[in-house]
Structure formats: structure tokens, C-alpha cells
PDB file of C-alpha atoms in Angstrom:
ATOM      1  CA  UNK A  13       0.000   0.000   0.000  1.00  0.00           C
ATOM      2  CA  UNK A  14       1.116   3.567  -0.653  1.00  0.00           C
ATOM      3  CA  UNK A  15       0.176   4.623   2.881  1.00  0.00           C
ATOM      4  CA  UNK A  16      -0.249   2.833   6.188  1.00  0.00           C
ATOM      5  CA  UNK A  17      -1.752   4.247   9.399  1.00  0.00           C
ATOM      6  CA  UNK A  18       0.512   4.474  12.439  1.00  0.00           C
ATOM      7  CA  UNK A  19      -1.737   5.927  15.128  1.00  0.00           C
ATOM      8  CA  UNK A  20      -4.881   7.908  15.874  1.00  0.00           C
ATOM      9  CA  UNK A  21      -4.807  10.711  18.450  1.00  0.00           C
ATOM     10  CA  UNK A  22      -8.166   9.779  20.005  1.00  0.00           C
ATOM     11  CA  UNK A  23      -7.514   8.871  23.695  1.00  0.00           C
ATOM     12  CA  UNK A  24      -8.948   5.359  24.007  1.00  0.00           C
ATOM     13  CA  UNK A  25     -10.147   4.961  27.597  1.00  0.00           C
ATOM     14  CA  UNK A  26     -10.825   1.222  27.734  1.00  0.00           C
ATOM     15  CA  UNK A  27      -8.711  -1.723  26.680  1.00  0.00           C
ATOM     16  CA  UNK A  28      -9.807  -2.621  23.107  1.00  0.00           C
ATOM     17  CA  UNK A  29     -10.251  -6.296  23.923  1.00  0.00           C
ATOM     18  CA  UNK A  30     -12.318  -7.171  20.856  1.00  0.00           C
ATOM     19  CA  UNK A  31     -10.067  -5.380  18.354  1.00  0.00           C
ATOM     20  CA  UNK A  32      -6.923  -6.950  19.786  1.00  0.00           C
ATOM     21  CA  UNK A  33      -8.556 -10.382  19.944  1.00  0.00           C
ATOM     22  CA  UNK A  34      -9.503 -10.127  16.262  1.00  0.00           C
ATOM     23  CA  UNK A  35      -5.930  -9.133  15.417  1.00  0.00           C
ATOM     24  CA  UNK A  36      -4.558 -12.085  17.387  1.00  0.00           C
ATOM     25  CA  UNK A  37      -7.031 -14.463  15.724  1.00  0.00           C
ATOM     26  CA  UNK A  38      -5.995 -13.309  12.258  1.00  0.00           C
ATOM     27  CA  UNK A  39      -2.320 -13.752  13.073  1.00  0.00           C
ATOM     28  CA  UNK A  40      -2.859 -17.182  14.612  1.00  0.00           C
ATOM     29  CA  UNK A  41      -4.894 -18.424  11.650  1.00  0.00           C
ATOM     30  CA  UNK A  42      -2.212 -17.233   9.254  1.00  0.00           C
ATOM     31  CA  UNK A  43       0.606 -18.907  11.211  1.00  0.00           C
ATOM     32  CA  UNK A  44      -1.329 -22.193  11.076  1.00  0.00           C
ATOM     33  CA  UNK A  45      -2.123 -21.943   7.353  1.00  0.00           C
ATOM     34  CA  UNK A  46      -0.145 -23.878   4.719  1.00  0.00           C
ATOM     35  CA  UNK A  47       1.374 -20.771   3.107  1.00  0.00           C
ATOM     36  CA  UNK A  48       3.119 -19.848   6.378  1.00  0.00           C
ATOM     37  CA  UNK A  49       6.620 -21.168   7.008  1.00  0.00           C
ATOM     38  CA  UNK A  50       5.600 -21.875  10.615  1.00  0.00           C
ATOM     39  CA  UNK A  51       3.114 -24.571   9.539  1.00  0.00           C
ATOM     40  CA  UNK A  52       5.702 -27.358   9.387  1.00  0.00           C
ATOM     41  CA  UNK A  53       3.057 -30.099   9.569  1.00  0.00           C
ATOM     42  CA  UNK A  54       2.165 -29.540   5.914  1.00  0.00           C
ATOM     43  CA  UNK A  55       4.117 -31.508   3.255  1.00  0.00           C
ATOM     44  CA  UNK A  56       7.517 -29.973   2.418  1.00  0.00           C
ATOM     45  CA  UNK A  57       7.411 -30.989  -1.252  1.00  0.00           C
ATOM     46  CA  UNK A  58       6.765 -27.884  -3.388  1.00  0.00           C
ATOM     47  CA  UNK A  59       3.891 -29.311  -5.415  1.00  0.00           C
ATOM     48  CA  UNK A  60       2.233 -30.955  -2.419  1.00  0.00           C
ATOM     49  CA  UNK A  61       2.520 -27.694  -0.498  1.00  0.00           C
ATOM     50  CA  UNK A  62       1.007 -25.831  -3.442  1.00  0.00           C
ATOM     51  CA  UNK A  63      -1.902 -28.275  -3.459  1.00  0.00           C
ATOM     52  CA  UNK A  64      -2.355 -27.864   0.289  1.00  0.00           C
ATOM     53  CA  UNK A  65      -2.592 -24.090  -0.156  1.00  0.00           C
ATOM     54  CA  UNK A  66      -5.112 -24.403  -2.999  1.00  0.00           C
ATOM     55  CA  UNK A  67      -7.198 -26.878  -0.982  1.00  0.00           C
ATOM     56  CA  UNK A  68      -7.084 -24.590   2.044  1.00  0.00           C
ATOM     57  CA  UNK A  69      -8.332 -21.511   0.217  1.00  0.00           C
ATOM     58  CA  UNK A  70     -10.981 -23.399  -1.758  1.00  0.00           C
ATOM     59  CA  UNK A  71     -12.325 -25.009   1.417  1.00  0.00           C
ATOM     60  CA  UNK A  72     -12.313 -22.014   3.771  1.00  0.00           C
ATOM     61  CA  UNK A  73     -12.582 -19.140   1.269  1.00  0.00           C
ATOM     62  CA  UNK A  74     -15.875 -17.551   0.181  1.00  0.00           C
ATOM     63  CA  UNK A  75     -16.540 -18.553  -3.440  1.00  0.00           C
ATOM     64  CA  UNK A  76     -19.195 -16.266  -5.022  1.00  0.00           C
ATOM     65  CA  UNK A  77     -21.035 -18.972  -6.959  1.00  0.00           C
ATOM     66  CA  UNK A  78     -21.208 -21.132  -3.828  1.00  0.00           C
ATOM     67  CA  UNK A  79     -22.390 -18.584  -1.283  1.00  0.00           C
ATOM     68  CA  UNK A  80     -25.081 -17.357  -3.691  1.00  0.00           C
ATOM     69  CA  UNK A  81     -26.344 -20.930  -4.022  1.00  0.00           C
ATOM     70  CA  UNK A  82     -25.704 -21.180  -7.770  1.00  0.00           C
ATOM     71  CA  UNK A  83     -23.614 -24.330  -7.318  1.00  0.00           C
ATOM     72  CA  UNK A  84     -23.250 -26.732  -4.412  1.00  0.00           C
ATOM     73  CA  UNK A  85     -19.463 -26.768  -4.515  1.00  0.00           C
ATOM     74  CA  UNK A  86     -17.009 -25.538  -7.125  1.00  0.00           C
ATOM     75  CA  UNK A  87     -14.666 -28.278  -8.428  1.00  0.00           C
ATOM     76  CA  UNK A  88     -10.991 -28.048  -7.609  1.00  0.00           C
ATOM     77  CA  UNK A  89      -9.181 -25.591  -9.879  1.00  0.00           C
ATOM     78  CA  UNK A  90      -6.167 -27.931 -10.045  1.00  0.00           C
ATOM     79  CA  UNK A  91      -7.452 -31.491 -10.704  1.00  0.00           C
ATOM     80  CA  UNK A  92      -3.989 -32.956 -10.071  1.00  0.00           C
ATOM     81  CA  UNK A  93      -4.265 -31.886  -6.449  1.00  0.00           C
ATOM     82  CA  UNK A  94      -7.288 -34.064  -5.760  1.00  0.00           C
ATOM     83  CA  UNK A  95     -10.192 -32.914  -3.622  1.00  0.00           C
ATOM     84  CA  UNK A  96     -10.806 -31.167  -0.342  1.00  0.00           C
ATOM     85  CA  UNK A  97     -13.946 -32.823   1.065  1.00  0.00           C
ATOM     86  CA  UNK A  98     -17.450 -31.529   1.655  1.00  0.00           C
ATOM     87  CA  UNK A  99     -17.303 -27.805   2.242  1.00  0.00           C
ATOM     88  CA  UNK A 100     -19.404 -25.911   4.840  1.00  0.00           C
ATOM     89  CA  UNK A 101     -20.353 -23.176   2.376  1.00  0.00           C
ATOM     90  CA  UNK A 102     -22.301 -21.070   4.864  1.00  0.00           C
ATOM     91  CA  UNK A 103     -19.362 -21.033   7.268  1.00  0.00           C
ATOM     92  CA  UNK A 104     -16.896 -20.010   4.561  1.00  0.00           C
ATOM     93  CA  UNK A 105     -18.471 -16.538   4.558  1.00  0.00           C
ATOM     94  CA  UNK A 106     -17.110 -16.122   8.092  1.00  0.00           C
ATOM     95  CA  UNK A 107     -13.893 -18.149   7.860  1.00  0.00           C
ATOM     96  CA  UNK A 108     -12.782 -16.235   4.757  1.00  0.00           C
ATOM     97  CA  UNK A 109     -12.431 -13.104   6.922  1.00  0.00           C
ATOM     98  CA  UNK A 110      -9.471 -14.680   8.724  1.00  0.00           C
ATOM     99  CA  UNK A 111      -7.519 -15.928   5.687  1.00  0.00           C
ATOM    100  CA  UNK A 112      -4.625 -14.050   4.094  1.00  0.00           C
ATOM    101  CA  UNK A 113      -2.491 -14.812   1.077  1.00  0.00           C
ATOM    102  CA  UNK A 114       0.814 -13.677   2.556  1.00  0.00           C
ATOM    103  CA  UNK A 115       2.503 -11.598   5.267  1.00  0.00           C
ATOM    104  CA  UNK A 116       2.100  -8.270   3.429  1.00  0.00           C
ATOM    105  CA  UNK A 117      -1.607  -8.923   2.932  1.00  0.00           C
ATOM    106  CA  UNK A 118      -1.925  -9.727   6.631  1.00  0.00           C
ATOM    107  CA  UNK A 119       0.148  -6.806   7.937  1.00  0.00           C
ATOM    108  CA  UNK A 120      -1.481  -4.149   5.762  1.00  0.00           C
ATOM    109  CA  UNK A 121      -4.956  -5.250   6.862  1.00  0.00           C
ATOM    110  CA  UNK A 122      -4.109  -5.506  10.536  1.00  0.00           C
ATOM    111  CA  UNK A 123      -2.401  -2.105  10.636  1.00  0.00           C
ATOM    112  CA  UNK A 124      -5.745  -0.523   9.759  1.00  0.00           C
ATOM    113  CA  UNK A 125      -7.553  -2.654  12.332  1.00  0.00           C
ATOM    114  CA  UNK A 126      -4.913  -1.834  14.959  1.00  0.00           C
ATOM    115  CA  UNK A 127      -5.274   1.936  14.474  1.00  0.00           C
ATOM    116  CA  UNK A 128      -8.989   2.368  13.791  1.00  0.00           C
ATOM    117  CA  UNK A 129     -10.466  -0.664  15.576  1.00  0.00           C
ATOM    118  CA  UNK A 130      -9.762   0.471  19.159  1.00  0.00           C
ATOM    119  CA  UNK A 131     -11.237   3.910  18.448  1.00  0.00           C
ATOM    120  CA  UNK A 132     -14.493   2.547  17.040  1.00  0.00           C
ATOM    121  CA  UNK A 133     -14.712  -0.093  19.798  1.00  0.00           C
ATOM    122  CA  UNK A 134     -14.258   2.587  22.451  1.00  0.00           C
ATOM    123  CA  UNK A 135     -16.932   4.779  20.855  1.00  0.00           C
ATOM    124  CA  UNK A 136     -19.658   2.171  20.289  1.00  0.00           C
ATOM    125  CA  UNK A 137     -18.836  -0.539  22.833  1.00  0.00           C
ATOM    126  CA  UNK A 138     -17.317  -4.002  22.670  1.00  0.00           C
ATOM    127  CA  UNK A 139     -20.389  -6.052  21.741  1.00  0.00           C
ATOM    128  CA  UNK A 140     -21.548  -3.593  19.105  1.00  0.00           C
ATOM    129  CA  UNK A 141     -18.053  -3.460  17.671  1.00  0.00           C
ATOM    130  CA  UNK A 142     -17.972  -7.240  17.310  1.00  0.00           C
ATOM    131  CA  UNK A 143     -21.397  -7.203  15.654  1.00  0.00           C
ATOM    132  CA  UNK A 144     -20.220  -4.403  13.373  1.00  0.00           C
ATOM    133  CA  UNK A 145     -17.129  -6.365  12.342  1.00  0.00           C
ATOM    134  CA  UNK A 146     -19.021  -9.563  11.563  1.00  0.00           C
ATOM    135  CA  UNK A 147     -21.998  -7.945   9.823  1.00  0.00           C
ATOM    136  CA  UNK A 148     -19.906  -5.708   7.601  1.00  0.00           C
ATOM    137  CA  UNK A 149     -17.631  -8.619   6.752  1.00  0.00           C
ATOM    138  CA  UNK A 150     -20.666 -10.644   5.653  1.00  0.00           C
ATOM    139  CA  UNK A 151     -22.048  -7.669   3.717  1.00  0.00           C
ATOM    140  CA  UNK A 152     -18.695  -7.279   1.972  1.00  0.00           C
ATOM    141  CA  UNK A 153     -18.614 -10.961   0.987  1.00  0.00           C
ATOM    142  CA  UNK A 154     -22.105 -10.959  -0.459  1.00  0.00           C
ATOM    143  CA  UNK A 155     -21.611  -7.558  -2.078  1.00  0.00           C
ATOM    144  CA  UNK A 156     -18.550  -8.895  -3.863  1.00  0.00           C
ATOM    145  CA  UNK A 157     -20.375 -12.101  -4.796  1.00  0.00           C
ATOM    146  CA  UNK A 158     -23.226 -10.159  -6.405  1.00  0.00           C
ATOM    147  CA  UNK A 159     -20.738  -8.337  -8.630  1.00  0.00           C
ATOM    148  CA  UNK A 160     -19.205 -11.648  -9.740  1.00  0.00           C
ATOM    149  CA  UNK A 161     -22.019 -14.150  -9.337  1.00  0.00           C
ATOM    150  CA  UNK A 162     -20.402 -16.822 -11.520  1.00  0.00           C
ATOM    151  CA  UNK A 163     -17.002 -16.400  -9.881  1.00  0.00           C
ATOM    152  CA  UNK A 164     -15.193 -19.545  -8.782  1.00  0.00           C
ATOM    153  CA  UNK A 165     -12.144 -17.898  -7.208  1.00  0.00           C
ATOM    154  CA  UNK A 166     -12.320 -17.808  -3.389  1.00  0.00           C
ATOM    155  CA  UNK A 167     -12.374 -14.417  -1.706  1.00  0.00           C
ATOM    156  CA  UNK A 168     -10.112 -14.190   1.329  1.00  0.00           C
ATOM    157  CA  UNK A 169      -8.990 -11.472   3.725  1.00  0.00           C
ATOM    158  CA  UNK A 170     -10.205  -9.289   6.563  1.00  0.00           C
ATOM    159  CA  UNK A 171     -10.316  -6.138   4.430  1.00  0.00           C
ATOM    160  CA  UNK A 172     -14.089  -6.246   3.893  1.00  0.00           C
ATOM    161  CA  UNK A 173     -14.759  -6.216   7.639  1.00  0.00           C
ATOM    162  CA  UNK A 174     -11.978  -3.691   8.264  1.00  0.00           C
ATOM    163  CA  UNK A 175     -13.496  -1.443   5.591  1.00  0.00           C
ATOM    164  CA  UNK A 176     -16.679  -1.662   7.658  1.00  0.00           C
ATOM    165  CA  UNK A 177     -14.737  -0.443  10.686  1.00  0.00           C
ATOM    166  CA  UNK A 178     -13.451   2.501   8.633  1.00  0.00           C
ATOM    167  CA  UNK A 179     -16.982   3.302   7.502  1.00  0.00           C
ATOM    168  CA  UNK A 180     -18.199   3.370  11.099  1.00  0.00           C
ATOM    169  CA  UNK A 181     -15.185   5.493  12.075  1.00  0.00           C
ATOM    170  CA  UNK A 182     -16.265   8.098   9.527  1.00  0.00           C
ATOM    171  CA  UNK A 183     -19.538   8.446  11.442  1.00  0.00           C
ATOM    172  CA  UNK A 184     -18.539   8.083  15.092  1.00  0.00           C
ATOM    173  CA  UNK A 185     -15.045   9.638  15.295  1.00  0.00           C
ATOM    174  CA  UNK A 186     -14.046  11.536  12.160  1.00  0.00           C
ATOM    175  CA  UNK A 187     -12.590  14.490  14.111  1.00  0.00           C
ATOM    176  CA  UNK A 188      -9.391  12.694  15.127  1.00  0.00           C
ATOM    177  CA  UNK A 189      -6.087  13.182  13.400  1.00  0.00           C
ATOM    178  CA  UNK A 190      -4.276  10.154  12.055  1.00  0.00           C
ATOM    179  CA  UNK A 191      -0.556   9.743  11.442  1.00  0.00           C
ATOM    180  CA  UNK A 192       0.015   7.995   8.119  1.00  0.00           C
ATOM    181  CA  UNK A 193       3.266   6.574   6.770  1.00  0.00           C
ATOM    182  CA  UNK A 194       3.244   7.599   3.118  1.00  0.00           C
ATOM    183  CA  UNK A 195       5.358   5.602   0.647  1.00  0.00           C
ATOM    184  CA  UNK A 196       6.818   3.750   3.611  1.00  0.00           C
ATOM    185  CA  UNK A 197       9.046   6.644   4.739  1.00  0.00           C
ATOM    186  CA  UNK A 198       7.111   9.926   5.093  1.00  0.00           C
ATOM    187  CA  UNK A 199       4.971  10.390   8.246  1.00  0.00           C
ATOM    188  CA  UNK A 200       2.019  12.742   7.724  1.00  0.00           C
ATOM    189  CA  UNK A 201      -0.633  13.817  10.228  1.00  0.00           C
ATOM    190  CA  UNK A 202      -4.022  14.070   8.528  1.00  0.00           C
ATOM    191  CA  UNK A 203      -7.666  14.519   9.574  1.00  0.00           C
ATOM    192  CA  UNK A 204      -9.354  11.182  10.190  1.00  0.00           C
ATOM    193  CA  UNK A 205     -12.224  12.001   7.853  1.00  0.00           C
ATOM    194  CA  UNK A 206      -9.742  12.713   5.047  1.00  0.00           C
ATOM    195  CA  UNK A 207      -7.925   9.407   5.579  1.00  0.00           C
ATOM    196  CA  UNK A 208     -10.995   7.166   5.556  1.00  0.00           C
ATOM    197  CA  UNK A 209     -12.770   9.288   2.946  1.00  0.00           C
ATOM    198  CA  UNK A 210      -9.844   9.033   0.543  1.00  0.00           C
ATOM    199  CA  UNK A 211      -9.622   5.299   1.260  1.00  0.00           C
ATOM    200  CA  UNK A 212     -13.225   4.834   0.162  1.00  0.00           C
ATOM    201  CA  UNK A 213     -12.793   7.074  -2.893  1.00  0.00           C
ATOM    202  CA  UNK A 214      -9.738   5.092  -3.997  1.00  0.00           C
ATOM    203  CA  UNK A 215     -11.414   1.713  -3.466  1.00  0.00           C
ATOM    204  CA  UNK A 216     -14.492   2.857  -5.381  1.00  0.00           C
ATOM    205  CA  UNK A 217     -12.369   4.197  -8.224  1.00  0.00           C
ATOM    206  CA  UNK A 218     -10.404   0.956  -8.461  1.00  0.00           C
ATOM    207  CA  UNK A 219     -13.623  -1.065  -8.290  1.00  0.00           C
ATOM    208  CA  UNK A 220     -15.234   0.881 -11.135  1.00  0.00           C
ATOM    209  CA  UNK A 221     -12.044   0.872 -13.200  1.00  0.00           C
ATOM    210  CA  UNK A 222     -11.314  -2.842 -12.896  1.00  0.00           C
ATOM    211  CA  UNK A 223     -14.928  -3.974 -13.260  1.00  0.00           C
ATOM    212  CA  UNK A 224     -15.366  -2.007 -16.499  1.00  0.00           C
ATOM    213  CA  UNK A 225     -12.103  -3.121 -18.064  1.00  0.00           C
ATOM    214  CA  UNK A 226     -12.548  -6.210 -20.282  1.00  0.00           C
ATOM    215  CA  UNK A 227     -10.519  -9.112 -18.986  1.00  0.00           C
ATOM    216  CA  UNK A 228      -9.176  -7.115 -16.067  1.00  0.00           C
ATOM    217  CA  UNK A 229      -8.418  -9.190 -12.969  1.00  0.00           C
ATOM    218  CA  UNK A 230      -6.505  -7.325 -10.284  1.00  0.00           C
ATOM    219  CA  UNK A 231      -6.751 -10.167  -7.770  1.00  0.00           C
ATOM    220  CA  UNK A 232      -8.149  -7.679  -5.225  1.00  0.00           C
ATOM    221  CA  UNK A 233     -11.831  -7.675  -4.208  1.00  0.00           C
ATOM    222  CA  UNK A 234     -12.365  -3.923  -4.395  1.00  0.00           C
ATOM    223  CA  UNK A 235     -16.130  -4.446  -4.458  1.00  0.00           C
ATOM    224  CA  UNK A 236     -15.885  -6.068  -1.018  1.00  0.00           C
ATOM    225  CA  UNK A 237     -14.071  -3.000   0.301  1.00  0.00           C
ATOM    226  CA  UNK A 238     -16.732  -0.684  -1.110  1.00  0.00           C
ATOM    227  CA  UNK A 239     -19.706  -2.654   0.211  1.00  0.00           C
ATOM    228  CA  UNK A 240     -18.035  -3.268   3.560  1.00  0.00           C
ATOM    229  CA  UNK A 241     -17.383   0.457   3.988  1.00  0.00           C
ATOM    230  CA  UNK A 242     -20.966   1.382   3.075  1.00  0.00           C
ATOM    231  CA  UNK A 243     -22.277  -1.223   5.524  1.00  0.00           C
ATOM    232  CA  UNK A 244     -20.031   0.273   8.224  1.00  0.00           C
ATOM    233  CA  UNK A 245     -21.419   3.753   7.599  1.00  0.00           C
ATOM    234  CA  UNK A 246     -24.967   2.383   7.892  1.00  0.00           C
ATOM    235  CA  UNK A 247     -24.216   0.564  11.147  1.00  0.00           C
ATOM    236  CA  UNK A 248     -22.526   3.683  12.517  1.00  0.00           C
ATOM    237  CA  UNK A 249     -25.583   5.772  11.686  1.00  0.00           C
ATOM    238  CA  UNK A 250     -27.879   3.184  13.309  1.00  0.00           C
ATOM    239  CA  UNK A 251     -25.791   3.322  16.494  1.00  0.00           C
ATOM    240  CA  UNK A 252     -26.077   7.102  16.540  1.00  0.00           C
ATOM    241  CA  UNK A 253     -29.839   6.820  15.989  1.00  0.00           C
ATOM    242  CA  UNK A 254     -30.183   4.406  18.922  1.00  0.00           C
ATOM    243  CA  UNK A 255     -28.098   6.723  21.056  1.00  0.00           C
ATOM    244  CA  UNK A 256     -30.294   9.722  20.193  1.00  0.00           C
ATOM    245  CA  UNK A 257     -33.523   7.856  20.948  1.00  0.00           C
ATOM    246  CA  UNK A 258     -32.286   6.438  24.268  1.00  0.00           C
ATOM    247  CA  UNK A 259     -30.602   9.633  25.417  1.00  0.00           C
ATOM    248  CA  UNK A 260     -27.384   7.694  26.093  1.00  0.00           C
ATOM    249  CA  UNK A 261     -24.042   9.252  25.392  1.00  0.00           C
ATOM    250  CA  UNK A 262     -22.122   7.240  22.821  1.00  0.00           C
ATOM    251  CA  UNK A 263     -19.029   7.340  24.994  1.00  0.00           C
ATOM    252  CA  UNK A 264     -20.931   5.573  27.807  1.00  0.00           C
ATOM    253  CA  UNK A 265     -21.935   2.555  25.716  1.00  0.00           C
ATOM    254  CA  UNK A 266     -20.192  -0.744  26.411  1.00  0.00           C
TER     255      UNK A 266
END
């Protein structure tokens, strides 16, 4: 990524247990996955390891055609690798949120969750933050699937749910200032609304550009980022609406 967040100046008052637990879960799942060097229980042979990785993503990843019910289970993309058993398609919508293709994919996602997650959790409360994360992740998966209904490539990554966190941040705490590391070397302090707003604008632009280009396949589910962000904005607005009706200060919600 051209820019990564380093910190947000909002003074979080409670330990962000849910955000940190989600970060730990993502790291643990990656370290146990076949593409990680730490997973020594997978076969060392290059082709066997490649097959293990393909099986892993096909089994636990969210395949558009499967989660929309158009097919029961997509056949293995590499017949030489064999099969991967009966897949729990409904569960793959959730498990796909914890899969990552490599360390850079993992780190870039979790940096955003590390900076913005604690702020949103502190503002809306732990339980609501968890619900926000899961619901926006599901919305991102189905949003992406609807844009590629016949797709047979599994969608993986936490970025749909994290985009939902950014969308909620835009509603509940856009006044903060965020330190960004631009091009990996230049620290810049920017308004929070500008950071998350430009993130959404870029994801939407890339989504429109790649979806309209014949034969274009970036390998990135930009549609999931867009729909996850929009879902996060909606959830953030709902939380504010509930707060207004109950007369409860948002900062008092657990």
C-alpha cells in the first residue's frame, strides 16, 4: 500500500479487547495456514505444499457462486491436487475473513484494524463493535459475490470487515487526526475524515475501473471494500440513531 496508518490521536479509555482479539485471531490463523513457514506439519514438497494451499483456500474461502447458491461446490481448480472434502459453504463466509495470502496482505490489513479498531470499539462498545465487524464482513462478501455471481475464485482477507470499521469510524469519530506513513518513509498527520474518505474514494475508483475493463483481474476484491465500507457507515448511523432515541451518550456505551 502507498500509505499505512501508524496511530490515531483519540484517547482510548478502555482496553480494546475485541479489536486486539480479532488481530490475534488473524495472526494465529495465518501462522497455522499452509502458506506460512511456521506450519511445518504440511508436506515440504513444493507441489504438495502448493496443493495444500489451494485446498485450504478453496475449502475455507468464500466462493461467489457457492455462497449465492448457484452451485453446491465448485470443483478443484487444479485437478492434479485431488479434492478437499465436503465444504461448509455457509461457514466459509465467516472463515474467509481470517484468511490471508501472505505476510504483506496480513500486515497491511491488521495495521488498519490496529489503528482504527480500538477507536471505534471505544466509541460504540465491545459487543456492538464485534457485531459491526461480523456484519460488515458478511455484507462485503455478499456484495462482492453479487458483482461476480459466476465467480469460482475464493475471496479471502479481513479487508471487507476492516473497511466496515473505517466506515463506522467516519460516522462516530471523524474528528481525530491520524498519522500515516506515506510511501513507507514519510509520516504525515491528517484529519481522520480525510484518511478514511480518501480510502473509500480510492477503493471505489479501483472497483469501477477494474470492473469495467474487459478481462481485467486485479486479484483484489475492491467491491468487497466498497460494500463493507458502506455497511459500516450504515451501522454507525444506526448506532447514533439508537443513542439519540435512548438519550445515552455514545461514549458511555459498552
